[in-house]
């Protein structure tokens, strides 16, 4: 489905491919994020049960300038994982940037397609074990149609990694968009519209809510592509948790995990036991919606999803053969942030939350290397004089806490 706004959207991403990326910087750093981090896919989509020897067929639908594609393809190449990543985007300008980034890295496990995700059922590609669609559905004339196109090429027992805008954390954005729709209507040339947006931002009244919103510094100061995408996009819509769940349900899908789970747990934000008890009586979606309403600062929802009829079966984190793995930050490095009282603070878009770890948590973090199994960890600490029951309690508390912030996951089996 296409309309007048869609034509302007296509022109926008040709003029200002998003996000702005310089391929030369690939030699300096790899941009990491969610969704589509390989360790997250292994855990949150496949429950750490899918062998790494099994080829992974991945699709990045609406790949833009390549962040998700480059990250996942690099992770797969570094770890020797078999499979391919298919990049799909209708913007020739964005595709050119993404390909240049892949060339700098020497990646050979990517297939390149130019086109719309709405055409997926007719493109003759797939099925895919994993599909990333980050920042796309909320720009479509009919998001449900786009989601249905993705599900049509999703393999059995496969999963999605999605990102959609959320309303509360975008407070102020739509007000400025309304102002710019009057001062710089969509039928004007993109460069002229961008000039007006810059001028408006320089003179934004002190009362405008966008001045108080700290979520968009990178868009506002990050160059033409970021500013245009934030304030001049001809169509974007925001989804509450409930609306997002309804969208997924219409396609037979359901969330397996929001990123990060702790943020969507209302108990994180309700210290009073009576309120926590009331929150705990709610269903999973209602609990996440409550956390969204309480915090009021979520600007996006990032979630891993599977078909509702194919819920993920999570590996047992307490089985002898389970192998804990740090998502990104090494355990010894994360342990440096643990305060003397055993608490570990986290910031969610400026909102502080605190994890409570057992006294043994620091030592456990130092011992997690992605190779030691739970049985090996138990043996290690037994050699240091820790009784088995004490280790079991400490490991259960440490894993539950750090899983909730997506820092400690489980590695999948090799075969």
PDB file of C-alpha atoms in Angstrom, residues 150-408:
ATOM      1  CA  UNK A 150       7.202 -10.261   7.563  1.00  0.00           C
ATOM      2  CA  UNK A 151       5.333 -13.162   9.135  1.00  0.00           C
ATOM      3  CA  UNK A 152       4.670 -14.583   5.663  1.00  0.00           C
ATOM      4  CA  UNK A 153       8.402 -15.260   5.197  1.00  0.00           C
ATOM      5  CA  UNK A 154       9.163 -16.274   8.807  1.00  0.00           C
ATOM      6  CA  UNK A 155      10.206 -19.902   9.175  1.00  0.00           C
ATOM      7  CA  UNK A 156       8.460 -22.185  11.664  1.00  0.00           C
ATOM      8  CA  UNK A 157       9.805 -21.581  15.192  1.00  0.00           C
ATOM      9  CA  UNK A 158      11.469 -18.393  13.970  1.00  0.00           C
ATOM     10  CA  UNK A 159      11.287 -14.973  15.553  1.00  0.00           C
ATOM     11  CA  UNK A 160      11.243 -11.238  14.988  1.00  0.00           C
ATOM     12  CA  UNK A 161      13.213  -8.367  16.482  1.00  0.00           C
ATOM     13  CA  UNK A 162      11.091  -5.225  16.300  1.00  0.00           C
ATOM     14  CA  UNK A 163      11.378  -1.569  17.236  1.00  0.00           C
ATOM     15  CA  UNK A 164       8.442   0.821  17.134  1.00  0.00           C
ATOM     16  CA  UNK A 165       7.993   4.310  18.508  1.00  0.00           C
ATOM     17  CA  UNK A 166       6.349   4.738  21.914  1.00  0.00           C
ATOM     18  CA  UNK A 167       4.268   7.835  22.765  1.00  0.00           C
ATOM     19  CA  UNK A 168       5.200   9.080  26.241  1.00  0.00           C
ATOM     20  CA  UNK A 169       8.910   9.407  25.615  1.00  0.00           C
ATOM     21  CA  UNK A 170       8.206  11.296  22.391  1.00  0.00           C
ATOM     22  CA  UNK A 171       6.423  14.102  24.211  1.00  0.00           C
ATOM     23  CA  UNK A 172       7.075  17.326  22.361  1.00  0.00           C
ATOM     24  CA  UNK A 173       8.051  15.692  19.072  1.00  0.00           C
ATOM     25  CA  UNK A 174       4.581  15.696  17.558  1.00  0.00           C
ATOM     26  CA  UNK A 175       3.935  19.276  18.659  1.00  0.00           C
ATOM     27  CA  UNK A 176       6.979  20.472  16.725  1.00  0.00           C
ATOM     28  CA  UNK A 177       6.004  18.249  13.811  1.00  0.00           C
ATOM     29  CA  UNK A 178       2.617  20.007  13.755  1.00  0.00           C
ATOM     30  CA  UNK A 179       4.310  23.401  13.705  1.00  0.00           C
ATOM     31  CA  UNK A 180       6.602  22.386  10.875  1.00  0.00           C
ATOM     32  CA  UNK A 181       3.737  20.951   8.849  1.00  0.00           C
ATOM     33  CA  UNK A 182       2.478  24.546   8.670  1.00  0.00           C
ATOM     34  CA  UNK A 183       5.832  26.270   8.171  1.00  0.00           C
ATOM     35  CA  UNK A 184       7.469  23.645   5.972  1.00  0.00           C
ATOM     36  CA  UNK A 185       4.780  21.470   4.338  1.00  0.00           C
ATOM     37  CA  UNK A 186       5.768  18.100   2.930  1.00  0.00           C
ATOM     38  CA  UNK A 187       5.419  19.185  -0.712  1.00  0.00           C
ATOM     39  CA  UNK A 188       8.390  21.558  -0.389  1.00  0.00           C
ATOM     40  CA  UNK A 189      11.932  20.388  -1.279  1.00  0.00           C
ATOM     41  CA  UNK A 190      13.632  18.451   1.566  1.00  0.00           C
ATOM     42  CA  UNK A 191      16.511  20.942   1.830  1.00  0.00           C
ATOM     43  CA  UNK A 192      14.119  23.863   2.211  1.00  0.00           C
ATOM     44  CA  UNK A 193      12.125  22.037   4.875  1.00  0.00           C
ATOM     45  CA  UNK A 194      15.297  21.191   6.779  1.00  0.00           C
ATOM     46  CA  UNK A 195      16.375  24.839   6.767  1.00  0.00           C
ATOM     47  CA  UNK A 196      13.044  25.839   8.329  1.00  0.00           C
ATOM     48  CA  UNK A 197      13.371  23.102  10.960  1.00  0.00           C
ATOM     49  CA  UNK A 198      16.808  24.333  11.984  1.00  0.00           C
ATOM     50  CA  UNK A 199      15.518  27.880  12.339  1.00  0.00           C
ATOM     51  CA  UNK A 200      12.521  26.777  14.405  1.00  0.00           C
ATOM     52  CA  UNK A 201      14.750  24.759  16.742  1.00  0.00           C
ATOM     53  CA  UNK A 202      16.958  27.793  17.335  1.00  0.00           C
ATOM     54  CA  UNK A 203      13.946  29.793  18.480  1.00  0.00           C
ATOM     55  CA  UNK A 204      11.831  27.137  20.185  1.00  0.00           C
ATOM     56  CA  UNK A 205       9.876  28.750  23.052  1.00  0.00           C
ATOM     57  CA  UNK A 206      10.939  27.807  26.556  1.00  0.00           C
ATOM     58  CA  UNK A 207       7.561  26.225  27.205  1.00  0.00           C
ATOM     59  CA  UNK A 208       7.802  23.711  24.354  1.00  0.00           C
ATOM     60  CA  UNK A 209       7.903  20.166  25.725  1.00  0.00           C
ATOM     61  CA  UNK A 210      10.632  19.095  23.323  1.00  0.00           C
ATOM     62  CA  UNK A 211      13.041  21.372  25.198  1.00  0.00           C
ATOM     63  CA  UNK A 212      12.524  19.176  28.276  1.00  0.00           C
ATOM     64  CA  UNK A 213      12.809  15.845  26.463  1.00  0.00           C
ATOM     65  CA  UNK A 214      16.314  14.385  26.785  1.00  0.00           C
ATOM     66  CA  UNK A 215      15.688  11.392  24.536  1.00  0.00           C
ATOM     67  CA  UNK A 216      16.596  13.044  21.246  1.00  0.00           C
ATOM     68  CA  UNK A 217      19.912  14.783  21.676  1.00  0.00           C
ATOM     69  CA  UNK A 218      21.465  12.564  19.017  1.00  0.00           C
ATOM     70  CA  UNK A 219      18.716  13.449  16.529  1.00  0.00           C
ATOM     71  CA  UNK A 220      18.793  17.168  17.206  1.00  0.00           C
ATOM     72  CA  UNK A 221      22.580  17.526  17.181  1.00  0.00           C
ATOM     73  CA  UNK A 222      23.415  14.548  14.980  1.00  0.00           C
ATOM     74  CA  UNK A 223      23.206  16.067  11.542  1.00  0.00           C
ATOM     75  CA  UNK A 224      20.645  16.539   8.809  1.00  0.00           C
ATOM     76  CA  UNK A 225      19.411  12.939   8.659  1.00  0.00           C
ATOM     77  CA  UNK A 226      18.617  12.782  12.376  1.00  0.00           C
ATOM     78  CA  UNK A 227      16.819  16.102  12.522  1.00  0.00           C
ATOM     79  CA  UNK A 228      14.801  15.389   9.393  1.00  0.00           C
ATOM     80  CA  UNK A 229      13.771  11.937  10.586  1.00  0.00           C
ATOM     81  CA  UNK A 230      12.659  13.265  13.960  1.00  0.00           C
ATOM     82  CA  UNK A 231      10.763  16.403  12.973  1.00  0.00           C
ATOM     83  CA  UNK A 232       9.970  16.296   9.254  1.00  0.00           C
ATOM     84  CA  UNK A 233       9.052  12.682   8.672  1.00  0.00           C
ATOM     85  CA  UNK A 234       5.771  12.708   6.741  1.00  0.00           C
ATOM     86  CA  UNK A 235       4.332   9.913   8.832  1.00  0.00           C
ATOM     87  CA  UNK A 236       5.143   8.224  12.081  1.00  0.00           C
ATOM     88  CA  UNK A 237       2.845   6.836  14.704  1.00  0.00           C
ATOM     89  CA  UNK A 238       3.601   5.749  18.228  1.00  0.00           C
ATOM     90  CA  UNK A 239       2.382   2.547  19.887  1.00  0.00           C
ATOM     91  CA  UNK A 240       1.656   2.055  23.546  1.00  0.00           C
ATOM     92  CA  UNK A 241       2.498  -1.374  24.908  1.00  0.00           C
ATOM     93  CA  UNK A 242      -1.152  -2.332  24.585  1.00  0.00           C
ATOM     94  CA  UNK A 243      -1.437  -1.110  20.993  1.00  0.00           C
ATOM     95  CA  UNK A 244       1.788  -2.897  20.102  1.00  0.00           C
ATOM     96  CA  UNK A 245       0.500  -6.139  21.629  1.00  0.00           C
ATOM     97  CA  UNK A 246      -2.724  -5.764  19.644  1.00  0.00           C
ATOM     98  CA  UNK A 247      -0.749  -5.240  16.434  1.00  0.00           C
ATOM     99  CA  UNK A 248       1.239  -8.394  17.105  1.00  0.00           C
ATOM    100  CA  UNK A 249      -1.828 -10.414  18.046  1.00  0.00           C
ATOM    101  CA  UNK A 250      -3.434  -9.526  14.719  1.00  0.00           C
ATOM    102  CA  UNK A 251      -0.557 -11.315  13.000  1.00  0.00           C
ATOM    103  CA  UNK A 252      -0.557 -14.255  15.408  1.00  0.00           C
ATOM    104  CA  UNK A 253       2.590 -13.009  17.158  1.00  0.00           C
ATOM    105  CA  UNK A 254       3.452 -12.324  20.789  1.00  0.00           C
ATOM    106  CA  UNK A 255       6.320 -10.706  22.701  1.00  0.00           C
ATOM    107  CA  UNK A 256       8.881 -13.061  24.227  1.00  0.00           C
ATOM    108  CA  UNK A 257      10.829 -10.226  25.851  1.00  0.00           C
ATOM    109  CA  UNK A 258      10.992  -6.444  25.874  1.00  0.00           C
ATOM    110  CA  UNK A 259      14.409  -4.839  26.056  1.00  0.00           C
ATOM    111  CA  UNK A 260      15.248  -4.617  28.861  1.00  0.00           C
ATOM    112  CA  UNK A 261      12.801  -6.780  30.840  1.00  0.00           C
ATOM    113  CA  UNK A 262      13.481  -4.969  34.122  1.00  0.00           C
ATOM    114  CA  UNK A 263      12.295  -1.705  32.624  1.00  0.00           C
ATOM    115  CA  UNK A 264       8.903  -3.248  31.795  1.00  0.00           C
ATOM    116  CA  UNK A 265       8.456  -4.788  35.244  1.00  0.00           C
ATOM    117  CA  UNK A 266       6.289  -2.469  37.366  1.00  0.00           C
ATOM    118  CA  UNK A 267       7.897  -3.863  40.513  1.00  0.00           C
ATOM    119  CA  UNK A 268      11.018  -1.948  39.457  1.00  0.00           C
ATOM    120  CA  UNK A 269       9.135   1.307  39.924  1.00  0.00           C
ATOM    121  CA  UNK A 270       6.801   0.414  42.814  1.00  0.00           C
ATOM    122  CA  UNK A 271       8.685   0.015  46.103  1.00  0.00           C
ATOM    123  CA  UNK A 272       5.512  -0.318  48.182  1.00  0.00           C
ATOM    124  CA  UNK A 273       4.547  -3.996  48.753  1.00  0.00           C
ATOM    125  CA  UNK A 274       0.779  -3.421  48.435  1.00  0.00           C
ATOM    126  CA  UNK A 275       1.201  -1.749  45.065  1.00  0.00           C
ATOM    127  CA  UNK A 276       3.541  -4.476  43.930  1.00  0.00           C
ATOM    128  CA  UNK A 277       0.978  -7.091  44.871  1.00  0.00           C
ATOM    129  CA  UNK A 278      -1.702  -5.314  42.845  1.00  0.00           C
ATOM    130  CA  UNK A 279       0.657  -5.069  39.869  1.00  0.00           C
ATOM    131  CA  UNK A 280       1.587  -8.751  40.139  1.00  0.00           C
ATOM    132  CA  UNK A 281      -2.065  -9.712  39.762  1.00  0.00           C
ATOM    133  CA  UNK A 282      -2.121  -8.240  36.239  1.00  0.00           C
ATOM    134  CA  UNK A 283      -1.362 -10.102  33.040  1.00  0.00           C
ATOM    135  CA  UNK A 284       2.012  -9.770  31.317  1.00  0.00           C
ATOM    136  CA  UNK A 285       0.890  -7.123  28.809  1.00  0.00           C
ATOM    137  CA  UNK A 286      -0.933  -5.119  31.470  1.00  0.00           C
ATOM    138  CA  UNK A 287       2.158  -5.185  33.700  1.00  0.00           C
ATOM    139  CA  UNK A 288       4.325  -3.856  30.854  1.00  0.00           C
ATOM    140  CA  UNK A 289       1.696  -1.204  30.094  1.00  0.00           C
ATOM    141  CA  UNK A 290       1.703  -0.183  33.749  1.00  0.00           C
ATOM    142  CA  UNK A 291       5.489   0.232  33.718  1.00  0.00           C
ATOM    143  CA  UNK A 292       5.208   2.310  30.554  1.00  0.00           C
ATOM    144  CA  UNK A 293       2.625   4.601  32.136  1.00  0.00           C
ATOM    145  CA  UNK A 294       4.536   4.912  35.409  1.00  0.00           C
ATOM    146  CA  UNK A 295       7.910   5.777  33.890  1.00  0.00           C
ATOM    147  CA  UNK A 296       6.491   7.967  31.117  1.00  0.00           C
ATOM    148  CA  UNK A 297       9.850   8.141  29.330  1.00  0.00           C
ATOM    149  CA  UNK A 298       9.854   5.253  26.858  1.00  0.00           C
ATOM    150  CA  UNK A 299      10.372   6.652  23.364  1.00  0.00           C
ATOM    151  CA  UNK A 300      10.593   3.271  21.637  1.00  0.00           C
ATOM    152  CA  UNK A 301       9.620  -0.309  22.302  1.00  0.00           C
ATOM    153  CA  UNK A 302      12.205  -2.940  21.357  1.00  0.00           C
ATOM    154  CA  UNK A 303      10.978  -6.503  21.574  1.00  0.00           C
ATOM    155  CA  UNK A 304      11.700 -10.027  20.452  1.00  0.00           C
ATOM    156  CA  UNK A 305       8.627 -11.910  19.270  1.00  0.00           C
ATOM    157  CA  UNK A 306       7.522 -15.345  18.158  1.00  0.00           C
ATOM    158  CA  UNK A 307       4.284 -16.810  16.919  1.00  0.00           C
ATOM    159  CA  UNK A 308       1.858 -17.044  19.812  1.00  0.00           C
ATOM    160  CA  UNK A 309       1.352 -20.714  18.967  1.00  0.00           C
ATOM    161  CA  UNK A 310       5.125 -21.306  19.176  1.00  0.00           C
ATOM    162  CA  UNK A 311       6.242 -19.858  22.522  1.00  0.00           C
ATOM    163  CA  UNK A 312       9.952 -19.962  23.229  1.00  0.00           C
ATOM    164  CA  UNK A 313      11.177 -22.779  25.453  1.00  0.00           C
ATOM    165  CA  UNK A 314      13.968 -21.313  27.555  1.00  0.00           C
ATOM    166  CA  UNK A 315      16.991 -23.401  28.473  1.00  0.00           C
ATOM    167  CA  UNK A 316      17.375 -24.194  32.162  1.00  0.00           C
ATOM    168  CA  UNK A 317      19.834 -21.681  33.620  1.00  0.00           C
ATOM    169  CA  UNK A 318      20.467 -23.993  36.580  1.00  0.00           C
ATOM    170  CA  UNK A 319      21.243 -27.156  34.648  1.00  0.00           C
ATOM    171  CA  UNK A 320      24.794 -28.425  34.981  1.00  0.00           C
ATOM    172  CA  UNK A 321      25.454 -27.997  31.245  1.00  0.00           C
ATOM    173  CA  UNK A 322      24.114 -24.405  31.026  1.00  0.00           C
ATOM    174  CA  UNK A 323      26.820 -21.922  30.008  1.00  0.00           C
ATOM    175  CA  UNK A 324      26.265 -18.330  31.116  1.00  0.00           C
ATOM    176  CA  UNK A 325      27.615 -15.653  28.803  1.00  0.00           C
ATOM    177  CA  UNK A 326      27.936 -11.902  29.090  1.00  0.00           C
ATOM    178  CA  UNK A 327      25.954 -10.120  26.395  1.00  0.00           C
ATOM    179  CA  UNK A 328      28.674  -7.553  25.727  1.00  0.00           C
ATOM    180  CA  UNK A 329      30.428  -6.060  28.768  1.00  0.00           C
ATOM    181  CA  UNK A 330      32.839  -8.570  30.373  1.00  0.00           C
ATOM    182  CA  UNK A 331      31.794  -9.740  33.829  1.00  0.00           C
ATOM    183  CA  UNK A 332      34.875  -8.304  35.511  1.00  0.00           C
ATOM    184  CA  UNK A 333      34.162  -4.918  33.943  1.00  0.00           C
ATOM    185  CA  UNK A 334      30.486  -4.934  34.960  1.00  0.00           C
ATOM    186  CA  UNK A 335      31.479  -5.934  38.495  1.00  0.00           C
ATOM    187  CA  UNK A 336      33.344  -2.643  38.847  1.00  0.00           C
ATOM    188  CA  UNK A 337      29.985  -0.857  38.926  1.00  0.00           C
ATOM    189  CA  UNK A 338      28.700  -2.844  41.906  1.00  0.00           C
ATOM    190  CA  UNK A 339      28.433  -0.576  44.931  1.00  0.00           C
ATOM    191  CA  UNK A 340      29.651  -1.594  48.425  1.00  0.00           C
ATOM    192  CA  UNK A 341      26.101  -2.526  49.472  1.00  0.00           C
ATOM    193  CA  UNK A 342      25.817  -4.988  46.581  1.00  0.00           C
ATOM    194  CA  UNK A 343      23.575  -2.801  44.453  1.00  0.00           C
ATOM    195  CA  UNK A 344      24.134  -2.265  40.749  1.00  0.00           C
ATOM    196  CA  UNK A 345      22.576   0.925  39.311  1.00  0.00           C
ATOM    197  CA  UNK A 346      21.226   1.229  35.763  1.00  0.00           C
ATOM    198  CA  UNK A 347      19.892   4.170  33.802  1.00  0.00           C
ATOM    199  CA  UNK A 348      16.939   3.851  31.469  1.00  0.00           C
ATOM    200  CA  UNK A 349      16.887   7.082  29.447  1.00  0.00           C
ATOM    201  CA  UNK A 350      17.988   8.962  32.529  1.00  0.00           C
ATOM    202  CA  UNK A 351      15.699   7.113  34.933  1.00  0.00           C
ATOM    203  CA  UNK A 352      17.684   5.311  37.628  1.00  0.00           C
ATOM    204  CA  UNK A 353      16.904   1.767  38.716  1.00  0.00           C
ATOM    205  CA  UNK A 354      18.887  -0.450  41.079  1.00  0.00           C
ATOM    206  CA  UNK A 355      19.532  -4.180  41.003  1.00  0.00           C
ATOM    207  CA  UNK A 356      20.292  -6.032  44.231  1.00  0.00           C
ATOM    208  CA  UNK A 357      22.921  -8.735  43.930  1.00  0.00           C
ATOM    209  CA  UNK A 358      23.946 -11.287  46.561  1.00  0.00           C
ATOM    210  CA  UNK A 359      27.342 -10.860  48.250  1.00  0.00           C
ATOM    211  CA  UNK A 360      28.751 -13.552  45.956  1.00  0.00           C
ATOM    212  CA  UNK A 361      27.584 -11.748  42.813  1.00  0.00           C
ATOM    213  CA  UNK A 362      30.867  -9.965  42.194  1.00  0.00           C
ATOM    214  CA  UNK A 363      32.887 -13.176  42.310  1.00  0.00           C
ATOM    215  CA  UNK A 364      30.392 -14.945  40.035  1.00  0.00           C
ATOM    216  CA  UNK A 365      30.633 -12.147  37.469  1.00  0.00           C
ATOM    217  CA  UNK A 366      34.424 -12.438  37.469  1.00  0.00           C
ATOM    218  CA  UNK A 367      34.112 -16.174  36.788  1.00  0.00           C
ATOM    219  CA  UNK A 368      31.714 -15.965  33.809  1.00  0.00           C
ATOM    220  CA  UNK A 369      33.811 -16.375  30.667  1.00  0.00           C
ATOM    221  CA  UNK A 370      31.349 -17.873  28.175  1.00  0.00           C
ATOM    222  CA  UNK A 371      33.036 -21.263  28.478  1.00  0.00           C
ATOM    223  CA  UNK A 372      32.442 -22.386  32.069  1.00  0.00           C
ATOM    224  CA  UNK A 373      29.222 -24.275  32.658  1.00  0.00           C
ATOM    225  CA  UNK A 374      27.131 -23.964  35.795  1.00  0.00           C
ATOM    226  CA  UNK A 375      28.655 -27.248  36.956  1.00  0.00           C
ATOM    227  CA  UNK A 376      32.143 -25.793  36.388  1.00  0.00           C
ATOM    228  CA  UNK A 377      31.238 -22.659  38.311  1.00  0.00           C
ATOM    229  CA  UNK A 378      29.869 -24.729  41.179  1.00  0.00           C
ATOM    230  CA  UNK A 379      33.099 -26.740  41.275  1.00  0.00           C
ATOM    231  CA  UNK A 380      35.199 -23.577  41.114  1.00  0.00           C
ATOM    232  CA  UNK A 381      33.463 -22.036  44.094  1.00  0.00           C
ATOM    233  CA  UNK A 382      33.423 -25.319  45.992  1.00  0.00           C
ATOM    234  CA  UNK A 383      37.194 -25.221  45.730  1.00  0.00           C
ATOM    235  CA  UNK A 384      37.045 -21.835  47.410  1.00  0.00           C
ATOM    236  CA  UNK A 385      35.002 -23.217  50.265  1.00  0.00           C
ATOM    237  CA  UNK A 386      31.483 -22.283  49.143  1.00  0.00           C
ATOM    238  CA  UNK A 387      28.847 -24.952  49.985  1.00  0.00           C
ATOM    239  CA  UNK A 388      26.778 -26.203  47.066  1.00  0.00           C
ATOM    240  CA  UNK A 389      23.495 -24.872  48.477  1.00  0.00           C
ATOM    241  CA  UNK A 390      25.009 -21.440  48.993  1.00  0.00           C
ATOM    242  CA  UNK A 391      26.281 -21.351  45.397  1.00  0.00           C
ATOM    243  CA  UNK A 392      22.877 -22.438  44.103  1.00  0.00           C
ATOM    244  CA  UNK A 393      21.151 -19.560  45.903  1.00  0.00           C
ATOM    245  CA  UNK A 394      23.756 -17.015  44.829  1.00  0.00           C
ATOM    246  CA  UNK A 395      23.687 -18.137  41.195  1.00  0.00           C
ATOM    247  CA  UNK A 396      19.879 -18.086  41.077  1.00  0.00           C
ATOM    248  CA  UNK A 397      19.763 -14.529  42.442  1.00  0.00           C
ATOM    249  CA  UNK A 398      22.620 -13.289  40.246  1.00  0.00           C
ATOM    250  CA  UNK A 399      21.256 -14.781  37.034  1.00  0.00           C
ATOM    251  CA  UNK A 400      17.691 -13.602  37.640  1.00  0.00           C
ATOM    252  CA  UNK A 401      18.873 -10.053  38.308  1.00  0.00           C
ATOM    253  CA  UNK A 402      21.316  -9.748  35.407  1.00  0.00           C
ATOM    254  CA  UNK A 403      19.086 -11.520  32.917  1.00  0.00           C
ATOM    255  CA  UNK A 404      16.450  -8.872  33.655  1.00  0.00           C
ATOM    256  CA  UNK A 405      18.795  -6.169  32.362  1.00  0.00           C
ATOM    257  CA  UNK A 406      20.003  -8.260  29.433  1.00  0.00           C
ATOM    258  CA  UNK A 407      23.565  -8.478  30.737  1.00  0.00           C
ATOM    259  CA  UNK A 408      23.942 -12.204  31.478  1.00  0.00           C
TER     260      UNK A 408
END
